Amino acid sequence: MIFRSSISFCQVPLLTLCLLLGSQYPTQAAAPPCLPVGLRCEYLPNPLGIDASRPRLSWYLQDTRPGARQRAYQIRVGTDSLAVGRGQGTSWQSTQTKTDQSLVTYQGKALEPFTRYFWSVTVWDKDNKPATSAVASFETGLMDAKNWQGTWISDGNDVALKPAPYFRKVFTAAKKIKSARAYVAVAGLYELYLNGQKIGNHRLDPTYTRFDRRTLYLTHDVTAQLQAGQNAIGVLLGNGWYNHQSTAVWYFDKAPWRARPTFCLDLRITYEDGSVETIGSNRSWKTALSPVIFNSIYTAEHYDARLEQPGWNTPDFDDTKWKNTTHRSAPSQQIVSQTLHPIRNVEAIPAQSVKKLNDTTYVFDLGRNIAGISQISVQGPAGTTLRLKHGERLYDNGRVDLSNIDVHYRPTDDADPFQTDIFILAGKGEERFMPRFNYKGFQYVEVTSSQPLSLTQESLKGYFMHSDVPPVGRVRSSNPTLDKIWWATNNAYLSNLFGYPTDCPQREKNGWTGDAHIAIETGLYNFDGITVYEKWMADHRDEQQPNGVLPAIIPTSGWGYHWANGPDWTSTIALIPWNIYLFYGDTQILRDNYDNIKRYVDYIHQQSPGGLTAWGLGDWVPVKSKSPVELTSSAYYFVDARILAQAAKLLDKPADHQKYTALAEQIKSAINAKYLDTSTGLYGSGLQTELSVPLHWGLVPDEHQAAVAQNLARRVAADGYHLDVGLLGTKALLNALSENGHAETAYQLAAQETFPSWGWWIVNGATTLYENWPIDAKSDISMNHIMFGEIGAWFYKALGGIKPDPEQPGFKNILLEPHFVKGLNHFEASYLSPRGEVLSAWQRTELGITYRVVVPPNATATLTLPAAEGSTMYLNEKLVKPSPTSPKNAKPVHRLTAGTYRFELPGL
Ligand code: BGC
């Protein structure tokens, strides 16, 4: 380390700081110093089927120079890619706009439906030099229901009929094809084929909505699959949540929308001569039943390969025995584009072992718990029936045990066994089966066969399925248990993301609201999830009662308006939009849901004018102690009122801002008046949840914070650094400690390996998070729940110390405050923010701590380090001293511009 100068970084203006550091980071000669990259439209790369009339465009900078930033941007949008590449936008040419914003709403000429638009952005970098992105695109969809040509059709069968229907249509393409798109709106699920080829790699499209209020359509580019002359379109429809034939406690079989699956399809062909032809679904389409003899999103799929009709989706197939289709009314008045990262078979998971129990029974083990499906390859005589039972546990005799996950299933006969696919062989050599319209939660698959079969470890593999949201975060540390908790948390999160967040992938697959708001930060630190959450908030709006009440599960058949839907669960209406705003810096989700949040808060206010409400479930599945429901529910009510007040301010509604700020204060006072003992600093009887919920959610008056936090740390120590919380407590506990001077205590809890703790699950082999603390609990024992998953966010917030700044959201300014906890030798968190990659990494050395930070271009950071006044610290090998004006013992604060920093701190 070289002593050069001593500087107070609190007082150094941003630009000076980057100039100071600049000499150590020479730019590479060849690469352009600044490039706008990551171009997205509506948060998707080059999407098709955009219905928004003013889509959002975003990018970030690739620029490693210290102090890199954007001084201005100019966007061009047009239908001619070459012209856009040359810098001309005929649809929109924005002015050179002096701002660091990199999220912009389209403001050009009205967009036309069915049109591919190209766009690029030029930015002016820190030196005012222009740099232009590559050309990206987005394509509009139908934009308006009146643009549909097709009619909704089905096979006219009854809801109770089990086999899934095929549909086909042959047509002639008379001219040379330039491009073609298939627009497919479905109530149910579908697979689309053209000339025998399956289109795309999505699974379980369209994602689940309340079908009678909003129905989704997909857009496929099918140019490559069409041919001159005769073409065949094939569609296979599944039931999904639309025609729920299985029976369980949530009454999806009685859903008001339930009907035989139906679809509307427009195949829109643009010929080389510019003419357009649309082949729409109508009664001329033919239908027949498929070999999918049963399919349930909830339980499983049954397939009889003997019923296959080879070539059913090709032009030459003889369909004279097929029936005509029938017309149907549209399932809802809102047919809108699905603009989401789709569900896919994201990861193939080979079986780790197989055990042959007898000639007809094998049990495969994937070695980890997943949501998804299995695929089997097998050879055997025609009519051989295989049953593939999927579960998370084994009985002592080695067979698959479903007793932890089939508890809410209410079968009316034995034809629909839980999580058990049935595959009947055609007897034609090697055959393969993978269900199309179902997924499960499992680690083990027990295959039983009606006659002896020879199977090997390679005969079966699993596919981890989920919404294929791009990973954006990574955590690594010197503690393997911690790293495994992070991995297991992400596995549980993804296992519960299927176009809407769920509680568990096996027993329920329900959009439980409480579980989802607990997991929102874990989700957003690790995955680019905005598209799924924006869609799910539309599901909320579809389900909200006029009086503001929301159901506990969303979407719902109607169940959940009567139980479990207090503010501790359904505050999703405020918490999800607020967190999306913090992470993405986009106000649209607040705008879209503002009235809904308001109706919700007003409802609680009407019911509980005094500010306290006991509406809710409370600290669900606690270890042992039960905290008062009124305390936790009122805390969430407070949070909602505060978010509403903040949103009102952002959206320029001063009267609302005033009103709801006052309401939040009233609720806070009511809670403190009843629960806070100001002489002891205890809430209630001083349980972990009672103390951490008020601390985490900002209810504790400033002057009592230290005492309450101290009490919490003492409580945790008295509990042997073990958890004594349920779902609401897990959200608050670690944060309440680490944000109030007790990071070491928080770490001891997080890294704990004896019962009850997250680590206890891990050392006992968990690869996902569980629903209950004891591994041998008798109830609430799904092995793939995300509701205790806040720890996945805490790693970033406390150990990495990376947080969005509510004053400058979207990581425009990053709040950095790492905690160098004693138990760890190194820790590293990286997060691809909307402005680029943030890195916070620290390592213990003989001399102290080396701390590396990367602040992405076009962002700043406020870094708070734990050094005390007077101690030496080096930044990029230069000695730095905290500000002489900083109050004694105050933590030094550094304002950083974009760049890479290396701090060396004395032993801490
Ligand atoms: C779900 C939970 C949910 C809870 C609420 C359970 O059955 O699986 O995760 O939040 O019910 O009551």
Short mmCIF file of N, CA and C in Angstrom, two decimals, residues 270-363:
data_model
loop_
_atom_site.label_atom_id
_atom_site.label_comp_id
_atom_site.label_asym_id
_atom_site.label_seq_id
_atom_site.Cartn_x
_atom_site.Cartn_y
_atom_site.Cartn_z
N THR A 270 -47.70 -13.00 -44.68
CA THR A 270 -47.38 -11.87 -45.57
C THR A 270 -46.58 -12.44 -46.73
N TYR A 271 -47.09 -12.23 -47.94
CA TYR A 271 -46.40 -12.76 -49.13
C TYR A 271 -45.37 -11.76 -49.64
N GLU A 272 -44.47 -12.28 -50.46
CA GLU A 272 -43.41 -11.43 -51.03
C GLU A 272 -43.99 -10.22 -51.77
N ASP A 273 -45.18 -10.39 -52.38
CA ASP A 273 -45.76 -9.28 -53.13
C ASP A 273 -46.45 -8.26 -52.21
N GLY A 274 -46.35 -8.46 -50.91
CA GLY A 274 -46.92 -7.49 -49.97
C GLY A 274 -48.34 -7.82 -49.55
N SER A 275 -48.97 -8.76 -50.23
CA SER A 275 -50.35 -9.09 -49.84
C SER A 275 -50.34 -9.93 -48.55
N VAL A 276 -51.47 -9.89 -47.86
CA VAL A 276 -51.59 -10.58 -46.57
C VAL A 276 -52.78 -11.52 -46.61
N GLU A 277 -52.58 -12.70 -46.09
CA GLU A 277 -53.70 -13.65 -46.00
C GLU A 277 -53.76 -14.18 -44.57
N THR A 278 -54.95 -14.24 -44.03
CA THR A 278 -55.08 -14.77 -42.66
C THR A 278 -55.93 -16.03 -42.67
N ILE A 279 -55.36 -17.10 -42.14
CA ILE A 279 -56.13 -18.33 -41.97
C ILE A 279 -56.62 -18.32 -40.53
N GLY A 280 -57.90 -18.15 -40.34
CA GLY A 280 -58.45 -18.05 -38.98
C GLY A 280 -59.15 -19.33 -38.57
N SER A 281 -59.24 -19.55 -37.29
CA SER A 281 -59.97 -20.74 -36.82
C SER A 281 -61.47 -20.53 -37.08
N ASN A 282 -62.13 -21.58 -37.52
CA ASN A 282 -63.58 -21.54 -37.75
C ASN A 282 -64.10 -22.96 -37.87
N ARG A 283 -65.33 -23.09 -38.26
CA ARG A 283 -65.93 -24.43 -38.25
C ARG A 283 -65.39 -25.35 -39.31
N SER A 284 -64.59 -24.80 -40.23
CA SER A 284 -64.02 -25.70 -41.25
C SER A 284 -62.84 -26.50 -40.68
N TRP A 285 -62.40 -26.15 -39.49
CA TRP A 285 -61.32 -26.92 -38.87
C TRP A 285 -61.88 -28.27 -38.42
N LYS A 286 -61.03 -29.27 -38.42
CA LYS A 286 -61.48 -30.61 -38.04
C LYS A 286 -60.91 -30.97 -36.66
N THR A 287 -61.60 -31.86 -35.99
CA THR A 287 -61.16 -32.24 -34.64
C THR A 287 -61.32 -33.74 -34.39
N ALA A 288 -60.47 -34.25 -33.51
CA ALA A 288 -60.57 -35.65 -33.08
C ALA A 288 -59.91 -35.75 -31.71
N LEU A 289 -60.14 -36.86 -31.03
CA LEU A 289 -59.50 -37.00 -29.72
C LEU A 289 -58.07 -37.52 -29.90
N SER A 290 -57.23 -37.12 -28.98
CA SER A 290 -55.79 -37.42 -29.09
C SER A 290 -55.43 -38.58 -28.16
N PRO A 291 -54.18 -39.04 -28.24
CA PRO A 291 -53.73 -40.09 -27.31
C PRO A 291 -53.56 -39.57 -25.87
N VAL A 292 -53.66 -38.24 -25.66
CA VAL A 292 -53.61 -37.72 -24.29
C VAL A 292 -54.99 -38.02 -23.69
N ILE A 293 -55.10 -39.15 -23.03
CA ILE A 293 -56.43 -39.61 -22.61
C ILE A 293 -56.91 -38.95 -21.31
N PHE A 294 -56.00 -38.25 -20.63
CA PHE A 294 -56.39 -37.49 -19.44
C PHE A 294 -55.28 -36.48 -19.16
N ASN A 295 -55.66 -35.26 -18.79
CA ASN A 295 -54.62 -34.31 -18.38
C ASN A 295 -55.15 -33.36 -17.34
N SER A 296 -54.39 -33.24 -16.27
CA SER A 296 -54.77 -32.35 -15.18
C SER A 296 -53.53 -31.56 -14.77
N ILE A 297 -53.66 -30.25 -14.74
CA ILE A 297 -52.52 -29.43 -14.31
C ILE A 297 -52.17 -29.79 -12.87
N TYR A 298 -53.17 -30.23 -12.12
CA TYR A 298 -52.97 -30.47 -10.69
C TYR A 298 -52.37 -31.85 -10.39
N THR A 299 -52.83 -32.87 -11.11
CA THR A 299 -52.39 -34.22 -10.72
C THR A 299 -51.37 -34.83 -11.69
N ALA A 300 -51.76 -35.06 -12.95
CA ALA A 300 -50.87 -35.80 -13.85
C ALA A 300 -51.46 -35.88 -15.25
N GLU A 301 -50.82 -36.67 -16.07
CA GLU A 301 -51.28 -36.86 -17.45
C GLU A 301 -51.25 -38.35 -17.79
N HIS A 302 -52.23 -38.79 -18.58
CA HIS A 302 -52.28 -40.19 -19.00
C HIS A 302 -52.23 -40.22 -20.53
N TYR A 303 -51.44 -41.14 -21.06
CA TYR A 303 -51.21 -41.14 -22.51
C TYR A 303 -51.25 -42.57 -23.00
N ASP A 304 -52.05 -42.79 -24.02
CA ASP A 304 -52.15 -44.13 -24.61
C ASP A 304 -51.54 -44.07 -26.01
N ALA A 305 -50.31 -44.55 -26.10
CA ALA A 305 -49.57 -44.43 -27.38
C ALA A 305 -50.23 -45.25 -28.49
N ARG A 306 -51.08 -46.18 -28.12
CA ARG A 306 -51.76 -46.97 -29.17
C ARG A 306 -52.74 -46.10 -29.95
N LEU A 307 -53.11 -44.97 -29.38
CA LEU A 307 -54.09 -44.10 -30.06
C LEU A 307 -53.44 -43.03 -30.92
N GLU A 308 -52.13 -43.11 -31.04
CA GLU A 308 -51.44 -42.09 -31.85
C GLU A 308 -51.92 -42.16 -33.30
N GLN A 309 -51.97 -41.00 -33.93
CA GLN A 309 -52.37 -40.92 -35.33
C GLN A 309 -51.21 -40.28 -36.08
N PRO A 310 -50.27 -41.10 -36.54
CA PRO A 310 -49.08 -40.51 -37.14
C PRO A 310 -49.44 -39.54 -38.27
N GLY A 311 -48.79 -38.42 -38.30
CA GLY A 311 -49.01 -37.44 -39.36
C GLY A 311 -50.25 -36.59 -39.19
N TRP A 312 -50.86 -36.62 -37.98
CA TRP A 312 -52.13 -35.87 -37.78
C TRP A 312 -51.98 -34.38 -38.05
N ASN A 313 -50.75 -33.90 -37.94
CA ASN A 313 -50.53 -32.45 -38.11
C ASN A 313 -49.78 -32.13 -39.40
N THR A 314 -49.89 -33.05 -40.38
CA THR A 314 -49.25 -32.81 -41.69
C THR A 314 -50.34 -32.73 -42.77
N PRO A 315 -50.03 -32.14 -43.93
CA PRO A 315 -51.06 -31.90 -44.95
C PRO A 315 -51.69 -33.19 -45.49
N ASP A 316 -50.91 -34.25 -45.64
CA ASP A 316 -51.42 -35.44 -46.34
C ASP A 316 -52.30 -36.35 -45.49
N PHE A 317 -52.40 -36.07 -44.24
CA PHE A 317 -53.15 -36.94 -43.33
C PHE A 317 -54.62 -37.03 -43.78
N ASP A 318 -55.18 -38.22 -43.69
CA ASP A 318 -56.58 -38.42 -44.07
C ASP A 318 -57.47 -38.13 -42.85
N ASP A 319 -58.16 -36.99 -42.89
CA ASP A 319 -58.97 -36.62 -41.72
C ASP A 319 -60.46 -36.81 -41.97
N THR A 320 -60.79 -37.70 -42.90
CA THR A 320 -62.22 -37.85 -43.20
C THR A 320 -63.01 -38.37 -41.99
N LYS A 321 -62.30 -39.05 -41.08
CA LYS A 321 -63.03 -39.56 -39.90
C LYS A 321 -63.10 -38.51 -38.79
N TRP A 322 -62.45 -37.38 -38.97
CA TRP A 322 -62.48 -36.34 -37.94
C TRP A 322 -63.79 -35.54 -38.04
N LYS A 323 -64.21 -34.99 -36.92
CA LYS A 323 -65.45 -34.21 -36.84
C LYS A 323 -65.20 -32.75 -37.19
N ASN A 324 -66.29 -32.05 -37.45
CA ASN A 324 -66.17 -30.59 -37.57
C ASN A 324 -66.14 -29.97 -36.17
N THR A 325 -65.60 -28.79 -36.10
CA THR A 325 -65.54 -28.10 -34.81
C THR A 325 -66.81 -27.28 -34.59
N THR A 326 -66.96 -26.80 -33.35
CA THR A 326 -68.12 -25.94 -33.08
C THR A 326 -67.64 -24.55 -32.67
N HIS A 327 -68.46 -23.57 -32.91
CA HIS A 327 -68.13 -22.21 -32.49
C HIS A 327 -68.42 -22.04 -31.01
N ARG A 328 -67.65 -21.16 -30.41
CA ARG A 328 -67.84 -20.88 -28.98
C ARG A 328 -67.78 -19.38 -28.77
N SER A 329 -68.39 -18.93 -27.68
CA SER A 329 -68.21 -17.50 -27.38
C SER A 329 -66.81 -17.31 -26.78
N ALA A 330 -66.28 -16.11 -26.93
CA ALA A 330 -64.96 -15.83 -26.37
C ALA A 330 -65.03 -15.98 -24.86
N PRO A 331 -64.01 -16.56 -24.24
CA PRO A 331 -64.08 -16.76 -22.77
C PRO A 331 -64.13 -15.46 -21.99
N SER A 332 -63.55 -14.38 -22.54
CA SER A 332 -63.62 -13.09 -21.85
C SER A 332 -63.58 -11.98 -22.89
N GLN A 333 -63.80 -10.78 -22.45
CA GLN A 333 -63.78 -9.64 -23.37
C GLN A 333 -62.38 -9.07 -23.53
N GLN A 334 -61.47 -9.52 -22.70
CA GLN A 334 -60.10 -8.99 -22.79
C GLN A 334 -59.17 -10.08 -23.30
N ILE A 335 -58.83 -10.02 -24.56
CA ILE A 335 -57.88 -10.99 -25.11
C ILE A 335 -56.58 -10.22 -25.29
N VAL A 336 -55.62 -10.47 -24.43
CA VAL A 336 -54.41 -9.65 -24.45
C VAL A 336 -53.15 -10.50 -24.60
N SER A 337 -52.13 -9.84 -25.10
CA SER A 337 -50.89 -10.55 -25.38
C SER A 337 -50.19 -11.00 -24.10
N GLN A 338 -49.62 -12.18 -24.14
CA GLN A 338 -48.79 -12.65 -23.02
C GLN A 338 -47.37 -12.14 -23.25
N THR A 339 -46.98 -11.13 -22.51
CA THR A 339 -45.62 -10.59 -22.68
C THR A 339 -44.81 -10.96 -21.44
N LEU A 340 -44.32 -12.17 -21.46
CA LEU A 340 -43.65 -12.74 -20.29
C LEU A 340 -42.47 -13.58 -20.72
N HIS A 341 -41.51 -13.74 -19.83
CA HIS A 341 -40.55 -14.83 -20.03
C HIS A 341 -41.35 -16.12 -19.85
N PRO A 342 -41.35 -17.00 -20.84
CA PRO A 342 -42.25 -18.15 -20.79
C PRO A 342 -41.76 -19.25 -19.85
N ILE A 343 -42.66 -20.16 -19.56
CA ILE A 343 -42.28 -21.37 -18.83
C ILE A 343 -41.54 -22.27 -19.83
N ARG A 344 -40.46 -22.87 -19.38
CA ARG A 344 -39.72 -23.80 -20.24
C ARG A 344 -39.23 -24.98 -19.41
N ASN A 345 -38.77 -26.02 -20.10
CA ASN A 345 -37.97 -27.06 -19.46
C ASN A 345 -36.57 -26.45 -19.35
N VAL A 346 -36.29 -25.82 -18.25
CA VAL A 346 -35.07 -25.00 -18.21
C VAL A 346 -33.82 -25.86 -18.00
N GLU A 347 -33.93 -26.88 -17.20
CA GLU A 347 -32.74 -27.66 -16.88
C GLU A 347 -33.06 -29.15 -16.95
N ALA A 348 -32.23 -29.89 -17.68
CA ALA A 348 -32.40 -31.36 -17.72
C ALA A 348 -31.65 -31.94 -16.53
N ILE A 349 -32.31 -32.83 -15.79
CA ILE A 349 -31.67 -33.39 -14.59
C ILE A 349 -31.64 -34.90 -14.70
N PRO A 350 -30.47 -35.46 -15.01
CA PRO A 350 -30.39 -36.92 -15.14
C PRO A 350 -30.64 -37.59 -13.80
N ALA A 351 -31.20 -38.78 -13.84
CA ALA A 351 -31.39 -39.51 -12.59
C ALA A 351 -30.01 -39.81 -12.00
N GLN A 352 -29.89 -39.63 -10.69
CA GLN A 352 -28.61 -39.92 -10.03
C GLN A 352 -28.47 -41.40 -9.70
N SER A 353 -29.62 -42.05 -9.54
CA SER A 353 -29.58 -43.49 -9.25
C SER A 353 -30.93 -44.09 -9.56
N VAL A 354 -30.94 -45.40 -9.70
CA VAL A 354 -32.22 -46.10 -9.83
C VAL A 354 -32.12 -47.37 -9.00
N LYS A 355 -33.22 -47.70 -8.35
CA LYS A 355 -33.26 -48.95 -7.57
C LYS A 355 -34.35 -49.83 -8.15
N LYS A 356 -33.98 -51.05 -8.45
CA LYS A 356 -34.99 -52.00 -8.92
C LYS A 356 -35.56 -52.69 -7.68
N LEU A 357 -36.83 -52.48 -7.41
CA LEU A 357 -37.41 -53.10 -6.22
C LEU A 357 -37.91 -54.50 -6.53
N ASN A 358 -38.41 -54.66 -7.74
CA ASN A 358 -38.76 -56.00 -8.24
C ASN A 358 -38.88 -55.89 -9.76
N ASP A 359 -39.32 -56.94 -10.42
CA ASP A 359 -39.34 -56.97 -11.89
C ASP A 359 -40.20 -55.87 -12.52
N THR A 360 -41.15 -55.38 -11.76
CA THR A 360 -42.06 -54.38 -12.32
C THR A 360 -41.98 -53.03 -11.60
N THR A 361 -41.04 -52.85 -10.70
CA THR A 361 -40.98 -51.60 -9.92
C THR A 361 -39.56 -51.06 -9.83
N TYR A 362 -39.40 -49.85 -10.25
CA TYR A 362 -38.11 -49.16 -10.17
C TYR A 362 -38.33 -47.81 -9.50
N VAL A 363 -37.37 -47.35 -8.73
CA VAL A 363 -37.47 -46.01 -8.16
C VAL A 363 -36.24 -45.19 -8.58
#
